Tab-separated table of C-alpha atoms and ligand atoms in Angstrom:
chain	number	residue	atom	x	y	z
G	1	UNK	CA	-3.754	-9.543	17.543
G	2	UNK	CA	-1.111	-9.182	20.196
G	3	UNK	CA	0.995	-6.158	20.262
G	4	UNK	CA	4.112	-8.149	19.869
G	5	UNK	CA	2.773	-10.632	17.055
G	6	UNK	CA	1.494	-7.436	15.336
G	7	UNK	CA	5.253	-6.145	15.389
G	8	UNK	CA	6.518	-9.384	14.084
G	9	UNK	CA	3.830	-9.751	11.348
G	10	UNK	CA	4.781	-6.024	10.177
G	11	UNK	CA	8.394	-7.043	10.088
G	12	UNK	CA	7.526	-10.338	7.962
G	13	UNK	CA	5.353	-8.495	5.562
G	14	UNK	CA	8.125	-5.391	5.146
G	15	UNK	CA	10.692	-8.060	4.578
G	16	UNK	CA	8.605	-9.565	1.687
G	17	UNK	CA	8.106	-5.893	0.680
G	18	UNK	CA	11.472	-5.872	-0.224
G	19	UNK	CA	11.818	-9.044	-2.258
G	20	UNK	CA	11.997	-8.670	-5.850
G	21	UNK	CA	10.509	-12.181	-6.621
G	22	UNK	CA	7.440	-10.972	-4.980
G	23	UNK	CA	7.136	-7.927	-6.203
G	24	UNK	CA	7.489	-9.138	-9.903
G	25	UNK	CA	5.172	-12.077	-9.093
G	26	UNK	CA	2.372	-9.884	-7.287
G	27	UNK	CA	2.655	-7.110	-10.442
G	28	UNK	CA	1.813	-9.597	-13.133
G	29	UNK	CA	-1.233	-10.766	-11.280
G	30	UNK	CA	-4.391	-8.912	-12.285
G	31	UNK	CA	-6.093	-9.518	-9.047
G	32	UNK	CA	-3.359	-7.777	-7.448
G	33	UNK	CA	-4.018	-4.552	-9.371
G	34	UNK	CA	-7.841	-4.813	-8.404
G	35	UNK	CA	-6.624	-4.942	-4.664
G	36	UNK	CA	-4.169	-2.269	-5.059
G	37	UNK	CA	-6.764	0.196	-6.245
G	38	UNK	CA	-8.627	0.512	-3.014
G	39	UNK	CA	-5.546	2.355	-2.088
G	40	UNK	CA	-3.951	3.733	-5.303
G	41	UNK	CA	-6.471	5.143	-7.309
G	42	UNK	CA	-4.469	5.034	-10.575
G	43	UNK	CA	-1.117	5.002	-12.377
G	44	UNK	CA	-1.493	8.296	-14.363
G	45	UNK	CA	-1.564	11.940	-13.843
G	46	UNK	CA	-5.430	11.721	-15.295
G	47	UNK	CA	-6.252	9.184	-13.023
G	48	UNK	CA	-5.397	10.943	-9.722
G	49	UNK	CA	-6.799	14.266	-11.016
G	50	UNK	CA	-10.199	12.650	-11.636
G	51	UNK	CA	-10.327	11.191	-7.939
G	52	UNK	CA	-9.144	14.424	-6.472
G	53	UNK	CA	-11.471	16.496	-8.352
G	54	UNK	CA	-14.288	14.490	-6.751
G	55	UNK	CA	-12.337	14.762	-3.201
G	56	UNK	CA	-12.369	18.094	-3.362
G	57	UNK	CA	-16.048	18.701	-4.631
G	58	UNK	CA	-16.963	16.764	-1.567
G	59	UNK	CA	-15.320	19.431	0.798
G	60	UNK	CA	-12.199	17.461	1.661
G	61	UNK	CA	-8.537	18.534	0.654
G	62	UNK	CA	-5.946	16.366	-0.728
G	63	UNK	CA	-2.181	15.648	-0.617
G	64	UNK	CA	-1.048	13.827	-3.789
G	65	UNK	CA	2.104	11.635	-3.661
G	66	UNK	CA	3.842	10.571	-6.673
G	67	UNK	CA	4.775	7.206	-5.517
G	68	UNK	CA	8.551	5.896	-5.883
G	69	UNK	CA	11.129	5.203	-3.381
G	70	UNK	CA	14.432	3.582	-3.690
G	71	UNK	CA	15.217	6.074	-6.424
G	72	UNK	CA	19.151	4.554	-7.763
G	73	UNK	CA	19.789	7.092	-10.584
G	74	UNK	CA	19.837	10.472	-11.470
G	75	UNK	CA	17.602	10.141	-14.475
G	76	UNK	CA	14.836	8.344	-12.167
G	77	UNK	CA	15.058	11.264	-9.850
G	78	UNK	CA	14.703	13.472	-12.417
G	79	UNK	CA	11.558	12.023	-14.041
G	80	UNK	CA	10.186	12.114	-10.553
G	81	UNK	CA	10.477	15.794	-10.664
G	82	UNK	CA	9.288	16.431	-13.884
G	83	UNK	CA	6.020	14.199	-12.548
G	84	UNK	CA	5.574	16.704	-9.750
G	85	UNK	CA	5.789	19.849	-12.010
G	86	UNK	CA	3.084	18.406	-14.520
G	87	UNK	CA	0.875	17.476	-11.364
G	88	UNK	CA	1.422	21.047	-9.928
G	89	UNK	CA	0.511	22.437	-13.301
G	90	UNK	CA	-2.389	20.769	-13.484
G	91	UNK	CA	-3.593	21.589	-9.796
G	92	UNK	CA	-3.034	25.306	-10.793
G	93	UNK	CA	-5.312	24.732	-13.647
G	94	UNK	CA	-7.919	22.946	-11.633
G	95	UNK	CA	-7.868	25.680	-9.245
G	96	UNK	CA	-8.258	28.388	-11.859
G	97	UNK	CA	-11.352	26.432	-13.268
G	98	UNK	CA	-14.872	26.408	-12.496
G	99	UNK	CA	-15.083	23.446	-9.961
G	100	UNK	CA	-15.854	23.949	-6.053
G	101	UNK	CA	-12.885	23.522	-3.720
G	102	UNK	CA	-12.537	23.652	0.011
G	103	UNK	CA	-11.387	27.323	1.394
G	104	UNK	CA	-7.747	27.689	2.639
G	105	UNK	CA	-5.048	25.458	1.152
G	106	UNK	CA	-6.955	22.606	-0.355
G	107	UNK	CA	-4.212	21.292	-2.595
G	108	UNK	CA	-0.726	20.022	-1.263
G	109	UNK	CA	1.815	17.485	-2.528
G	110	UNK	CA	3.571	15.085	-0.536
G	111	UNK	CA	7.147	14.166	-1.537
G	112	UNK	CA	9.366	11.456	-0.308
G	113	UNK	CA	13.212	12.545	-0.472
G	114	UNK	CA	14.160	8.906	-1.324
G	115	UNK	CA	12.401	9.307	-4.554
G	116	UNK	CA	14.237	12.587	-5.262
G	117	UNK	CA	17.822	11.046	-5.233
G	118	UNK	CA	18.563	11.014	-1.308
G	119	UNK	CA	20.426	7.609	-1.416
G	120	UNK	CA	22.464	8.305	-4.481
G	121	UNK	CA	25.977	7.388	-3.613
G	122	UNK	CA	27.588	10.900	-4.442
G	123	UNK	CA	25.971	13.979	-3.330
G	124	UNK	CA	22.581	12.290	-2.826
G	125	UNK	CA	21.470	14.621	0.256
G	126	UNK	CA	22.316	17.486	-2.038
G	127	UNK	CA	20.565	16.306	-4.810
G	128	UNK	CA	17.128	15.596	-3.209
G	129	UNK	CA	17.471	18.942	-1.299
G	130	UNK	CA	17.724	20.730	-4.923
G	131	UNK	CA	15.016	18.776	-6.508
G	132	UNK	CA	12.782	19.305	-3.485
G	133	UNK	CA	13.600	23.085	-3.782
G	134	UNK	CA	12.556	23.293	-7.719
G	135	UNK	CA	9.308	21.328	-6.609
G	136	UNK	CA	8.827	23.791	-3.788
G	137	UNK	CA	9.386	26.853	-5.917
G	138	UNK	CA	6.655	25.682	-8.481
G	139	UNK	CA	4.329	24.693	-5.942
G	140	UNK	CA	4.625	28.026	-4.191
G	141	UNK	CA	3.871	29.875	-7.187
G	142	UNK	CA	0.477	27.818	-8.097
G	143	UNK	CA	-0.564	28.077	-4.175
G	144	UNK	CA	-0.007	24.548	-3.683
G	145	UNK	CA	1.329	23.284	-0.145
G	146	UNK	CA	4.443	21.045	0.026
G	147	UNK	CA	4.864	18.334	2.794
G	148	UNK	CA	8.210	15.942	3.162
G	149	UNK	CA	7.055	12.657	4.335
G	150	UNK	CA	8.835	10.611	6.737
G	151	UNK	CA	10.513	7.243	5.687
G	152	UNK	CA	12.268	4.936	7.788
G	153	UNK	CA	14.377	6.148	10.997
G	154	UNK	CA	17.896	6.191	9.455
G	155	UNK	CA	16.883	8.959	7.333
G	156	UNK	CA	14.907	11.141	9.982
G	157	UNK	CA	18.050	13.635	10.683
G	158	UNK	CA	18.816	13.919	6.813
G	159	UNK	CA	14.898	14.641	6.403
G	160	UNK	CA	14.818	17.404	9.249
G	161	UNK	CA	17.892	18.895	8.063
G	162	UNK	CA	16.787	19.233	4.315
G	163	UNK	CA	13.249	20.499	5.965
G	164	UNK	CA	14.965	23.080	7.716
G	165	UNK	CA	16.954	24.585	4.765
G	166	UNK	CA	13.888	24.129	2.591
G	167	UNK	CA	11.762	26.304	5.412
G	168	UNK	CA	14.194	29.264	4.957
G	169	UNK	CA	12.852	29.858	1.646
G	170	UNK	CA	9.191	28.186	1.986
G	171	UNK	CA	8.278	28.779	5.604
G	172	UNK	CA	5.145	26.964	5.037
G	173	UNK	CA	6.568	23.884	4.076
G	174	UNK	CA	5.347	20.818	6.254
G	175	UNK	CA	7.001	17.519	7.227
G	176	UNK	CA	6.043	14.548	8.888
G	177	UNK	CA	6.931	13.111	12.569
G	178	UNK	CA	6.427	9.501	13.648
G	179	UNK	CA	4.742	9.258	17.196
G	180	UNK	CA	6.673	5.709	17.423
G	181	UNK	CA	10.294	7.072	17.473
G	182	UNK	CA	11.658	7.874	20.729
G	183	UNK	CA	12.974	10.978	19.812
G	184	UNK	CA	9.651	12.346	18.367
G	185	UNK	CA	8.297	14.256	21.209
G	186	UNK	CA	11.741	16.123	21.142
G	187	UNK	CA	11.304	16.914	17.456
G	188	UNK	CA	7.692	18.027	18.201
G	189	UNK	CA	8.935	20.541	20.571
G	190	UNK	CA	11.547	21.806	18.181
G	191	UNK	CA	9.003	21.844	15.415
G	192	UNK	CA	5.963	23.535	17.247
G	193	UNK	CA	6.878	27.461	16.495
G	194	UNK	CA	4.983	29.920	14.498
G	195	UNK	CA	4.243	28.572	10.890
G	196	UNK	CA	5.442	25.146	11.280
G	197	UNK	CA	3.514	22.680	9.958
G	198	UNK	CA	3.872	19.177	11.207
G	199	UNK	CA	1.853	15.957	9.878
G	200	UNK	CA	1.892	13.672	13.121
G	201	UNK	CA	1.591	9.759	12.186
G	202	UNK	CA	1.958	6.724	14.147
G	203	UNK	CA	4.663	5.396	11.484
G	204	UNK	CA	4.626	2.752	8.998
G	205	UNK	CA	7.944	1.000	8.845
G	206	UNK	CA	9.327	-1.797	10.606
G	207	UNK	CA	11.870	-0.133	13.281
G	208	UNK	CA	14.016	-1.706	15.733
G	209	UNK	CA	13.346	-1.428	19.553
G	210	UNK	CA	16.234	0.479	20.367
G	211	UNK	CA	14.723	3.483	18.327
G	212	UNK	CA	11.371	2.934	18.616
G	213	UNK	CA	8.160	1.795	20.458
G	214	UNK	CA	6.929	-1.693	18.925
G	215	UNK	CA	3.815	-1.899	20.885
G	216	UNK	CA	0.583	-0.551	20.193
G	217	UNK	CA	-0.347	0.879	23.572
G	218	UNK	CA	3.199	2.369	23.674
G	219	UNK	CA	2.830	4.105	20.042
G	220	UNK	CA	-0.682	5.603	21.208
G	221	UNK	CA	0.468	6.973	24.284
G	222	UNK	CA	3.495	8.565	22.476
G	223	UNK	CA	1.018	9.951	19.748
G	224	UNK	CA	-1.096	11.696	22.685
G	225	UNK	CA	1.967	13.074	24.206
G	226	UNK	CA	3.441	14.418	20.982
G	227	UNK	CA	-0.107	15.680	19.706
G	228	UNK	CA	-0.329	17.669	22.935
G	229	UNK	CA	2.754	19.592	22.369
G	230	UNK	CA	1.661	20.389	18.717
G	231	UNK	CA	-1.932	21.434	19.856
G	232	UNK	CA	-0.416	23.513	22.550
G	233	UNK	CA	2.403	25.139	20.310
G	234	UNK	CA	2.191	28.149	17.626
G	235	UNK	CA	2.258	25.715	14.685
G	236	UNK	CA	-0.479	24.040	12.583
G	237	UNK	CA	-1.005	20.366	13.543
G	238	UNK	CA	-2.108	17.869	10.913
G	239	UNK	CA	-3.632	14.947	12.661
G	240	UNK	CA	-2.896	11.877	10.072
G	241	UNK	CA	-4.740	9.067	11.931
G	242	UNK	CA	-7.795	6.685	11.228
G	243	UNK	CA	-7.705	5.866	15.010
G	244	UNK	CA	-11.227	6.777	16.312
G	245	UNK	CA	-9.361	7.233	19.631
G	246	UNK	CA	-6.766	9.758	18.230
G	247	UNK	CA	-9.484	11.687	16.180
G	248	UNK	CA	-11.596	12.378	19.349
G	249	UNK	CA	-8.486	13.249	21.174
G	250	UNK	CA	-7.657	15.672	18.877
G	251	UNK	CA	-10.806	17.103	18.708
G	252	UNK	CA	-10.749	17.595	22.402
G	253	UNK	CA	-7.266	19.117	22.543
G	254	UNK	CA	-8.181	21.530	19.849
G	255	UNK	CA	-10.826	22.926	21.570
G	256	UNK	CA	-8.954	23.286	25.177
G	257	UNK	CA	-5.937	24.781	23.063
G	258	UNK	CA	-8.812	27.326	21.852
G	259	UNK	CA	-8.048	26.610	18.200
G	260	UNK	CA	-10.120	27.656	15.402
G	261	UNK	CA	-11.320	24.812	12.693
G	262	UNK	CA	-8.885	26.580	10.189
G	263	UNK	CA	-5.954	26.462	12.658
G	264	UNK	CA	-5.369	22.706	12.451
G	265	UNK	CA	-6.685	19.390	10.243
G	266	UNK	CA	-7.362	15.920	10.141
G	267	UNK	CA	-5.930	13.606	7.373
G	268	UNK	CA	-6.416	10.213	6.475
G	269	UNK	CA	-5.177	7.919	3.592
G	270	UNK	CA	-7.142	7.389	0.312
G	271	UNK	CA	-9.436	4.351	0.687
G	272	UNK	CA	-9.361	4.281	4.333
G	273	UNK	CA	-12.752	4.988	6.503
G	274	UNK	CA	-14.397	6.994	3.384
G	275	UNK	CA	-17.751	7.801	5.473
G	276	UNK	CA	-15.494	8.891	8.464
G	277	UNK	CA	-13.934	11.735	6.368
G	278	UNK	CA	-17.080	12.706	4.659
G	279	UNK	CA	-18.764	13.047	8.565
G	280	UNK	CA	-15.633	15.247	9.360
G	281	UNK	CA	-16.244	17.269	6.395
G	282	UNK	CA	-19.596	17.824	6.975
G	283	UNK	CA	-19.211	18.704	10.435
G	284	UNK	CA	-17.312	21.830	9.320
G	285	UNK	CA	-13.898	20.060	9.949
G	286	UNK	CA	-10.926	20.279	7.586
G	287	UNK	CA	-9.929	16.751	6.337
G	288	UNK	CA	-7.068	16.256	4.148
G	289	UNK	CA	-6.865	12.877	1.910
G	290	UNK	CA	-3.586	11.663	0.941
G	291	UNK	CA	-3.935	9.991	-2.664
G	292	UNK	CA	-1.068	8.332	-3.862
G	293	UNK	CA	-0.598	7.748	-7.565
G	294	UNK	CA	1.865	6.031	-9.940
G	295	UNK	CA	3.267	2.743	-11.213
G	296	UNK	CA	5.593	1.930	-8.174
G	297	UNK	CA	2.868	1.215	-5.594
G	298	UNK	CA	4.595	-1.698	-4.323
G	299	UNK	CA	6.120	-0.274	-1.282
G	300	UNK	CA	3.208	1.724	-0.418
G	301	UNK	CA	0.929	-0.997	-0.912
G	302	UNK	CA	2.714	-3.440	1.433
G	303	UNK	CA	2.937	-0.745	4.315
G	304	UNK	CA	-0.967	-0.840	4.036
G	305	UNK	CA	-1.011	-4.478	4.405
G	306	UNK	CA	1.513	-4.649	7.120
G	307	UNK	CA	-0.388	-2.200	9.277
G	308	UNK	CA	-3.876	-3.890	9.319
G	309	UNK	CA	-4.295	-7.815	9.346
G	310	UNK	CA	-7.831	-7.211	7.843
G	311	UNK	CA	-5.927	-5.698	4.736
G	312	UNK	CA	-3.860	-8.722	4.607
G	313	UNK	CA	-6.796	-11.307	4.747
G	314	UNK	CA	-8.715	-9.320	2.038
G	315	UNK	CA	-5.881	-9.494	-0.134
G	316	UNK	CA	-5.013	-13.085	0.269
G	317	UNK	CA	-8.740	-13.909	-0.112
G	318	UNK	CA	-8.542	-11.973	-3.328
G	319	UNK	CA	-5.466	-14.080	-4.701
G	320	UNK	CA	-7.249	-17.296	-3.751
G	321	UNK	CA	-10.546	-16.562	-5.343
G	322	UNK	CA	-8.836	-14.845	-8.417
G	323	UNK	CA	-11.998	-12.832	-9.346
C	401	LIG	C1	-2.346	11.219	5.516
C	401	LIG	C2	-1.289	10.463	6.039
C	401	LIG	C3	0.110	10.594	5.749
C	401	LIG	C4	1.030	9.675	6.291
C	401	LIG	N1	2.510	9.727	6.114
C	401	LIG	C5	3.240	8.882	6.480
C	401	LIG	C6	4.552	9.134	6.576
C	401	LIG	O1	4.953	10.272	5.873
C	401	LIG	N2	5.518	8.203	7.005
C	401	LIG	C7	5.291	7.054	7.724
C	401	LIG	O2	5.708	6.088	8.474
C	401	LIG	N3	3.893	6.855	7.964
C	401	LIG	C8	2.833	7.865	7.399
C	401	LIG	N4	1.395	7.613	7.452
C	401	LIG	C9	1.021	6.243	8.045
C	401	LIG	C10	0.538	6.095	9.513
C	401	LIG	O3	2.325	6.175	10.129
C	401	LIG	C11	0.524	4.877	9.929
C	401	LIG	O4	1.119	3.828	9.575
C	401	LIG	C12	-1.177	4.864	9.453
C	401	LIG	O5	-2.111	5.936	9.328
C	401	LIG	C13	-1.909	3.740	10.520
C	401	LIG	O6	-1.982	4.387	11.876
C	401	LIG	P1	-3.388	4.618	12.503
C	401	LIG	O7	-3.051	5.736	13.024
C	401	LIG	O8	-4.256	5.213	11.319
C	401	LIG	O9	-3.984	3.670	13.374
C	401	LIG	P2	-3.918	2.214	13.635
C	401	LIG	O10	-3.224	2.131	14.721
C	401	LIG	O11	-3.191	1.466	12.593
C	401	LIG	O12	-5.264	1.764	13.700
C	401	LIG	C14	-6.041	1.871	14.842
C	401	LIG	C15	-7.600	2.086	14.511
C	401	LIG	O13	-7.526	2.848	13.509
C	401	LIG	C16	-9.087	2.427	12.768
C	401	LIG	N5	-8.507	1.854	11.499
C	401	LIG	C17	-7.165	1.997	10.984
C	401	LIG	N6	-6.961	1.374	9.740
C	401	LIG	C18	-8.403	1.196	9.532
C	401	LIG	C19	-9.018	0.789	8.352
C	401	LIG	N7	-8.164	0.617	6.919
C	401	LIG	N8	-10.414	0.710	8.015
C	401	LIG	C20	-11.082	0.949	9.104
C	401	LIG	N9	-10.805	1.565	10.322
C	401	LIG	C21	-8.982	1.554	10.300
C	401	LIG	C22	-9.356	1.117	13.602
C	401	LIG	O14	-10.053	1.482	14.528
C	401	LIG	C23	-8.123	0.662	14.510
C	401	LIG	O15	-8.151	0.006	15.375
C	401	LIG	C24	0.533	8.569	6.993
C	401	LIG	C25	-0.814	8.273	7.353
C	401	LIG	C26	-1.835	9.230	7.077
C	401	LIG	C27	-3.105	8.974	7.307
């Protein structure tokens, strides 16, 4: 697919992702749920803990995301906090149990500030900060890392403000930067200092050309430039990409920068390039799998469809055959 067509496809699917009608219809079709399970292993805490137990035993690390964005009231934000607190308790129990886990910090939770109330009309940013602080306190006590996800570009300044606040109490708290944004190379310089943990991804939202590169070669070139900044810096780079070119570039840059295997990590999404994840783990690399769970899978699922036409074809075929 040509780069411009790919950007247009992403915009159309992302727009469909905002349609309540399509959302309601998809949710009612059992086949949708079967396809969704490829990317979202389940809706409950027990579902996600089962999958994560197996990933940890295979030598992979995990980052768990409780799905939910577009939180519209404080009660919903509070439910998200409670879901994370329960999850962190279960992760602490797992760590204390007999099951094998990789060394280092194998367990992490990923948070979306929109799920914690950032978009609430009154004091949204303050509420999201307080909620994230409660989760980070519990996670720190349990030895679980926390990373704040990146959402669309209108939220980047607010996310980085909240991250800076949280880092004064939790210096190991990580965040995500998206190489498709024009601003990100500068943000990488600002966040490449000691103890900073940055997950670098290409970016999953349909963004306007005024703020983002829209053609794949430009996004890829920006990814390489940003990764060079992070690898040469004093922080801990987290290379979130399934792209074989970026995986190989990260390996070469880490070697050139003299980084030990435990001074950076690869990251991939659950259900994508599983055999490559295992290959990296067996080669002694740190590889973390991002595992989303929960009933609000729709937005996440639509982003996975939008970024890869093969995923969309797979979904449409399943809808037509209804098996
Ligand atoms: C751990 C993690 C966390 C993320 N967090 C965020 C976030 O907070 N905010 C955000 O905006 N985005 C996030 N993303 C999504 C990210 O921005 C990209 O949209 C997504 O990872 C696709 O980009 P890519 O680098 O994998 O490669 P792409 O440019 O999509 O693909 C390049 C190549 O990778 C390989 N590949 C890609 N997908 C597949 C597949 N399904 N099967 C087989 N091969 C494949 C193919 O060879 C393909 O040609 C995250 C991604 C990861 C891995």
